[in-house]
mmCIF file of C-alpha atoms and ligand atoms in Angstrom:
data_model
loop_
_atom_site.group_PDB
_atom_site.id
_atom_site.type_symbol
_atom_site.label_atom_id
_atom_site.label_comp_id
_atom_site.label_asym_id
_atom_site.label_seq_id
_atom_site.Cartn_x
_atom_site.Cartn_y
_atom_site.Cartn_z
ATOM 1 C CA MET A 3 -0.006 0.012 0.013
ATOM 2 C CA ASN A 4 2.742 2.381 1.113
ATOM 3 C CA ARG A 5 4.813 1.580 -2.030
ATOM 4 C CA LEU A 6 1.803 2.131 -4.245
ATOM 5 C CA PHE A 7 1.170 5.519 -2.608
ATOM 6 C CA THR A 8 4.799 6.740 -3.322
ATOM 7 C CA LEU A 9 4.550 5.432 -6.894
ATOM 8 C CA SER A 10 1.452 7.501 -7.578
ATOM 9 C CA ILE A 11 3.067 10.630 -5.852
ATOM 10 C CA THR A 12 6.013 10.087 -8.223
ATOM 11 C CA ALA A 13 3.808 9.677 -11.168
ATOM 12 C CA LEU A 14 1.911 12.754 -10.258
ATOM 13 C CA LEU A 15 5.074 14.882 -9.987
ATOM 14 C CA ILE A 16 6.457 13.745 -13.270
ATOM 15 C CA LEU A 17 3.149 14.528 -14.830
ATOM 16 C CA THR A 18 2.999 18.069 -13.268
ATOM 17 C CA THR A 19 6.744 18.721 -14.267
ATOM 18 C CA GLY A 20 5.790 17.580 -17.604
ATOM 19 C CA ALA A 21 2.955 19.998 -17.996
ATOM 20 C CA PHE A 22 5.094 22.840 -16.826
ATOM 21 C CA ALA A 23 7.915 21.894 -19.130
ATOM 22 C CA GLN A 24 5.316 21.980 -21.973
ATOM 23 C CA LYS A 25 3.850 25.198 -21.016
ATOM 24 C CA SER A 26 6.983 27.409 -20.600
ATOM 25 C CA PRO A 27 8.265 27.520 -24.288
ATOM 26 C CA VAL A 28 4.921 28.357 -25.580
ATOM 27 C CA LYS A 29 4.701 31.388 -23.139
ATOM 28 C CA LYS A 30 8.182 32.426 -23.989
ATOM 29 C CA ALA A 31 7.303 32.371 -27.744
ATOM 30 C CA GLY A 32 4.292 34.516 -27.159
ATOM 31 C CA VAL A 33 6.531 37.099 -25.361
ATOM 32 C CA ALA A 34 9.084 37.287 -27.985
ATOM 33 C CA LYS A 35 6.769 37.681 -30.877
ATOM 34 C CA PRO A 36 3.815 39.861 -29.820
ATOM 35 C CA LYS A 37 1.213 40.139 -32.395
ATOM 36 C CA THR A 38 0.814 43.906 -32.410
ATOM 37 C CA PRO A 39 0.673 46.039 -35.648
ATOM 38 C CA MET A 40 3.829 46.923 -37.521
ATOM 39 C CA VAL A 41 3.960 50.546 -36.456
ATOM 40 C CA THR A 42 3.444 49.922 -32.763
ATOM 41 C CA THR A 43 6.125 47.264 -32.868
ATOM 42 C CA GLY A 44 8.584 49.591 -34.701
ATOM 43 C CA ALA A 45 7.978 52.335 -32.264
ATOM 44 C CA THR A 46 8.674 50.170 -29.164
ATOM 45 C CA ASP A 47 11.592 48.032 -30.512
ATOM 46 C CA GLY A 48 13.162 51.093 -32.395
ATOM 47 C CA LYS A 49 13.441 53.000 -29.135
ATOM 48 C CA THR A 50 15.296 50.027 -27.651
ATOM 49 C CA VAL A 51 17.560 49.857 -30.757
ATOM 50 C CA TYR A 52 18.137 53.489 -30.439
ATOM 51 C CA LEU A 53 18.972 53.514 -26.680
ATOM 52 C CA GLN A 54 21.510 50.828 -27.360
ATOM 53 C CA ASN A 55 23.139 51.958 -30.460
ATOM 54 C CA CYS A 56 22.782 55.617 -31.221
ATOM 55 C CA LEU A 57 22.216 57.379 -27.780
ATOM 56 C CA THR A 58 25.807 57.654 -27.030
ATOM 57 C CA CYS A 59 26.575 59.768 -29.913
ATOM 58 C CA HIS A 60 23.246 61.382 -30.853
ATOM 59 C CA GLN A 61 21.860 61.824 -27.317
ATOM 60 C CA ALA A 62 18.549 60.711 -25.828
ATOM 61 C CA ASP A 63 16.783 63.683 -27.293
ATOM 62 C CA GLY A 64 18.245 63.370 -30.637
ATOM 63 C CA GLY A 65 20.058 66.801 -30.091
ATOM 64 C CA GLY A 66 23.579 65.357 -30.780
ATOM 65 C CA VAL A 67 26.714 66.967 -29.521
ATOM 66 C CA PRO A 68 27.772 70.267 -31.280
ATOM 67 C CA ASN A 69 30.702 69.819 -33.641
ATOM 68 C CA MET A 70 30.984 66.174 -32.870
ATOM 69 C CA ASN A 71 27.795 64.372 -33.592
ATOM 70 C CA PRO A 72 24.957 66.107 -35.527
ATOM 71 C CA PRO A 73 21.407 66.189 -34.185
ATOM 72 C CA LEU A 74 18.635 63.990 -35.676
ATOM 73 C CA ILE A 75 16.133 66.642 -35.351
ATOM 74 C CA LYS A 76 14.420 67.763 -38.592
ATOM 75 C CA THR A 77 17.558 67.275 -40.683
ATOM 76 C CA ASP A 78 17.355 66.484 -44.419
ATOM 77 C CA TYR A 79 19.077 63.258 -43.720
ATOM 78 C CA VAL A 80 16.352 62.076 -41.349
ATOM 79 C CA LEU A 81 13.272 63.388 -43.093
ATOM 80 C CA GLY A 82 14.503 63.055 -46.619
ATOM 81 C CA ASP A 83 15.407 60.222 -49.010
ATOM 82 C CA LYS A 84 14.886 56.807 -47.200
ATOM 83 C CA THR A 85 17.648 55.243 -49.305
ATOM 84 C CA ARG A 86 20.250 57.709 -48.151
ATOM 85 C CA LEU A 87 19.152 57.477 -44.514
ATOM 86 C CA ILE A 88 19.252 53.546 -44.381
ATOM 87 C CA LYS A 89 22.710 53.644 -46.259
ATOM 88 C CA ILE A 90 24.055 55.892 -43.466
ATOM 89 C CA VAL A 91 23.197 53.199 -40.791
ATOM 90 C CA LEU A 92 24.254 50.168 -42.943
ATOM 91 C CA ASN A 93 27.556 51.719 -44.303
ATOM 92 C CA GLY A 94 28.403 54.360 -41.722
ATOM 93 C CA PHE A 95 28.887 58.026 -42.701
ATOM 94 C CA ASN A 96 31.840 60.223 -43.216
ATOM 95 C CA ASP A 97 30.917 63.183 -45.273
ATOM 96 C CA ARG A 98 31.842 66.292 -43.526
ATOM 97 C CA VAL A 99 28.332 67.630 -43.241
ATOM 98 C CA GLU A 100 27.189 70.974 -42.180
ATOM 99 C CA ILE A 101 24.038 70.990 -40.057
ATOM 100 C CA GLU A 102 22.510 74.136 -38.561
ATOM 101 C CA GLY A 103 25.583 76.088 -39.241
ATOM 102 C CA GLU A 104 27.939 73.494 -37.562
ATOM 103 C CA MET A 105 30.531 71.297 -39.200
ATOM 104 C CA TYR A 106 30.656 67.632 -38.357
ATOM 105 C CA ASN A 107 33.991 65.650 -39.292
ATOM 106 C CA ASN A 108 33.606 62.707 -36.881
ATOM 107 C CA VAL A 109 33.064 59.400 -38.529
ATOM 108 C CA MET A 110 29.868 57.479 -37.837
ATOM 109 C CA PRO A 111 30.744 53.728 -37.917
ATOM 110 C CA SER A 112 28.731 51.096 -40.017
ATOM 111 C CA LEU A 113 26.013 49.541 -37.765
ATOM 112 C CA ASN A 114 25.327 46.605 -40.271
ATOM 113 C CA HIS A 115 25.481 44.140 -37.354
ATOM 114 C CA LEU A 116 21.812 45.181 -36.718
ATOM 115 C CA THR A 117 19.208 43.175 -38.376
ATOM 116 C CA ASP A 118 17.060 44.551 -41.243
ATOM 117 C CA LYS A 119 14.181 44.881 -38.766
ATOM 118 C CA GLN A 120 16.208 46.543 -36.113
ATOM 119 C CA ILE A 121 17.496 49.245 -38.673
ATOM 120 C CA ALA A 122 13.744 49.687 -39.902
ATOM 121 C CA ASP A 123 12.540 49.908 -36.413
ATOM 122 C CA VAL A 124 15.177 52.308 -35.311
ATOM 123 C CA LEU A 125 14.811 54.681 -38.224
ATOM 124 C CA THR A 126 11.032 54.566 -37.913
ATOM 125 C CA TYR A 127 11.607 55.543 -34.348
ATOM 126 C CA VAL A 128 13.798 58.452 -35.311
ATOM 127 C CA ARG A 129 11.526 59.581 -38.118
ATOM 128 C CA SER A 130 8.615 59.765 -35.698
ATOM 129 C CA ASN A 131 10.245 61.221 -32.661
ATOM 130 C CA PHE A 132 12.378 64.202 -31.651
ATOM 131 C CA GLY A 133 9.760 66.538 -33.403
ATOM 132 C CA ASN A 134 10.149 64.564 -36.668
ATOM 133 C CA LYS A 135 7.269 63.440 -38.724
ATOM 134 C CA ALA A 136 8.130 61.115 -41.646
ATOM 135 C CA SER A 137 6.873 57.820 -42.949
ATOM 136 C CA ALA A 138 8.031 54.531 -41.475
ATOM 137 C CA VAL A 139 10.862 52.509 -42.970
ATOM 138 C CA SER A 140 10.357 48.770 -43.610
ATOM 139 C CA ALA A 141 12.767 45.875 -43.115
ATOM 140 C CA THR A 142 12.219 45.135 -46.876
ATOM 141 C CA GLU A 143 13.512 48.455 -47.765
ATOM 142 C CA VAL A 144 16.536 47.888 -45.585
ATOM 143 C CA LYS A 145 17.152 44.377 -46.932
ATOM 144 C CA LYS A 146 17.169 45.706 -50.657
ATOM 145 C CA LEU A 147 20.097 48.124 -49.755
ATOM 146 C CA ARG A 148 22.292 45.841 -47.639
ATOM 147 C CA GLY A 149 25.666 45.262 -49.270
ATOM 148 C CA LYS A 150 25.229 48.195 -51.717
HETATM 149 C C1 HEC B 21 29.971 56.598 -32.625
HETATM 150 C C2 HEC B 21 29.081 57.685 -32.739
HETATM 151 C C3 HEC B 21 27.754 57.375 -33.550
HETATM 152 C C4 HEC B 21 26.888 56.509 -33.466
HETATM 153 C C5 HEC B 21 26.925 55.232 -32.460
HETATM 154 C C6 HEC B 21 25.863 56.726 -34.380
HETATM 155 N N1 HEC B 21 26.095 57.771 -35.046
HETATM 156 FE FE1 HEC B 21 25.081 58.727 -36.413
HETATM 157 N N2 HEC B 21 26.438 60.125 -36.892
HETATM 158 C C7 HEC B 21 27.580 60.303 -36.117
HETATM 159 C C8 HEC B 21 28.529 61.140 -36.824
HETATM 160 C C9 HEC B 21 29.756 61.715 -36.302
HETATM 161 C C10 HEC B 21 27.713 61.634 -37.926
HETATM 162 C C11 HEC B 21 28.307 62.723 -38.964
HETATM 163 C C12 HEC B 21 29.211 62.089 -39.884
HETATM 164 C C13 HEC B 21 29.912 62.909 -40.839
HETATM 165 O O1 HEC B 21 30.123 64.057 -40.372
HETATM 166 O O2 HEC B 21 30.062 62.647 -42.066
HETATM 167 C C14 HEC B 21 26.609 60.886 -37.952
HETATM 168 C C15 HEC B 21 25.455 61.211 -38.894
HETATM 169 C C16 HEC B 21 24.196 60.540 -38.851
HETATM 170 C C17 HEC B 21 23.086 60.998 -39.586
HETATM 171 C C18 HEC B 21 23.091 62.048 -40.717
HETATM 172 C C19 HEC B 21 23.254 63.508 -40.287
HETATM 173 C C20 HEC B 21 22.092 63.886 -39.343
HETATM 174 O O3 HEC B 21 22.291 64.258 -38.378
HETATM 175 O O4 HEC B 21 20.945 63.932 -39.985
HETATM 176 C C21 HEC B 21 22.065 60.245 -39.293
HETATM 177 C C22 HEC B 21 20.604 60.257 -39.832
HETATM 178 C C23 HEC B 21 22.533 59.438 -38.193
HETATM 179 N N3 HEC B 21 23.791 59.727 -37.899
HETATM 180 C C24 HEC B 21 21.811 58.456 -37.559
HETATM 181 C C25 HEC B 21 22.238 57.440 -36.640
HETATM 182 C C26 HEC B 21 21.425 56.351 -36.099
HETATM 183 C C27 HEC B 21 20.004 56.027 -36.389
HETATM 184 C C28 HEC B 21 22.264 55.702 -35.295
HETATM 185 C C29 HEC B 21 21.888 54.322 -34.528
HETATM 186 C C30 HEC B 21 21.380 53.309 -35.320
HETATM 187 C C31 HEC B 21 23.481 56.431 -35.238
HETATM 188 N N4 HEC B 21 23.455 57.408 -36.064
HETATM 189 C C32 HEC B 21 24.633 55.837 -34.464
HETATM 190 C C33 HEC B 21 27.951 59.617 -35.057
HETATM 191 C C34 HEC B 21 27.230 58.312 -34.602
#
């Protein structure tokens, strides 16, 4: 009797553990890929990508650092041609630009280790924050320009 009891407890434990083991990956997958509309996802993920990859130079408010790193506020580069903008992130940028009367000679490194989606999200974030109002950038647009 005693042995049977122990056995059934063991079986119950195995069953419970099994149920947990099965449940957790499903839950994780749900968190990693939320089924929210493109634009919302871009805004959220884009901010994270910005904080981790652009903030050190361009600052939290996109204001940049005078004579070192240009601002991302309503510049032609940010609001204008998406191809040129995407290429800046993919290939880096070293063009001696003049923005709002300040010269910028520092080199921006290539950030092509970021995925197509991360670049699309961060550029969408930049184009719709810091007082900017421009259309979203898609991962497909980034993909087309990678390696060019
Ligand atoms: C190591 C510092 C650094 C990092 C990190 C960096 N940039 Fe830059 N960025 C620069 C510099 C310096 C320039 C100007 C380059 C030049 O003078 O040719 C620039 C130029 C730009 C420009 C074009 C000029 C303008 O201000 O509109 C854009 C757009 C831009 N960066 C976006 C980004 C984005 C988005 C990220 C993150 C994904 C990023 N940068 C990360 C330093 C940086």
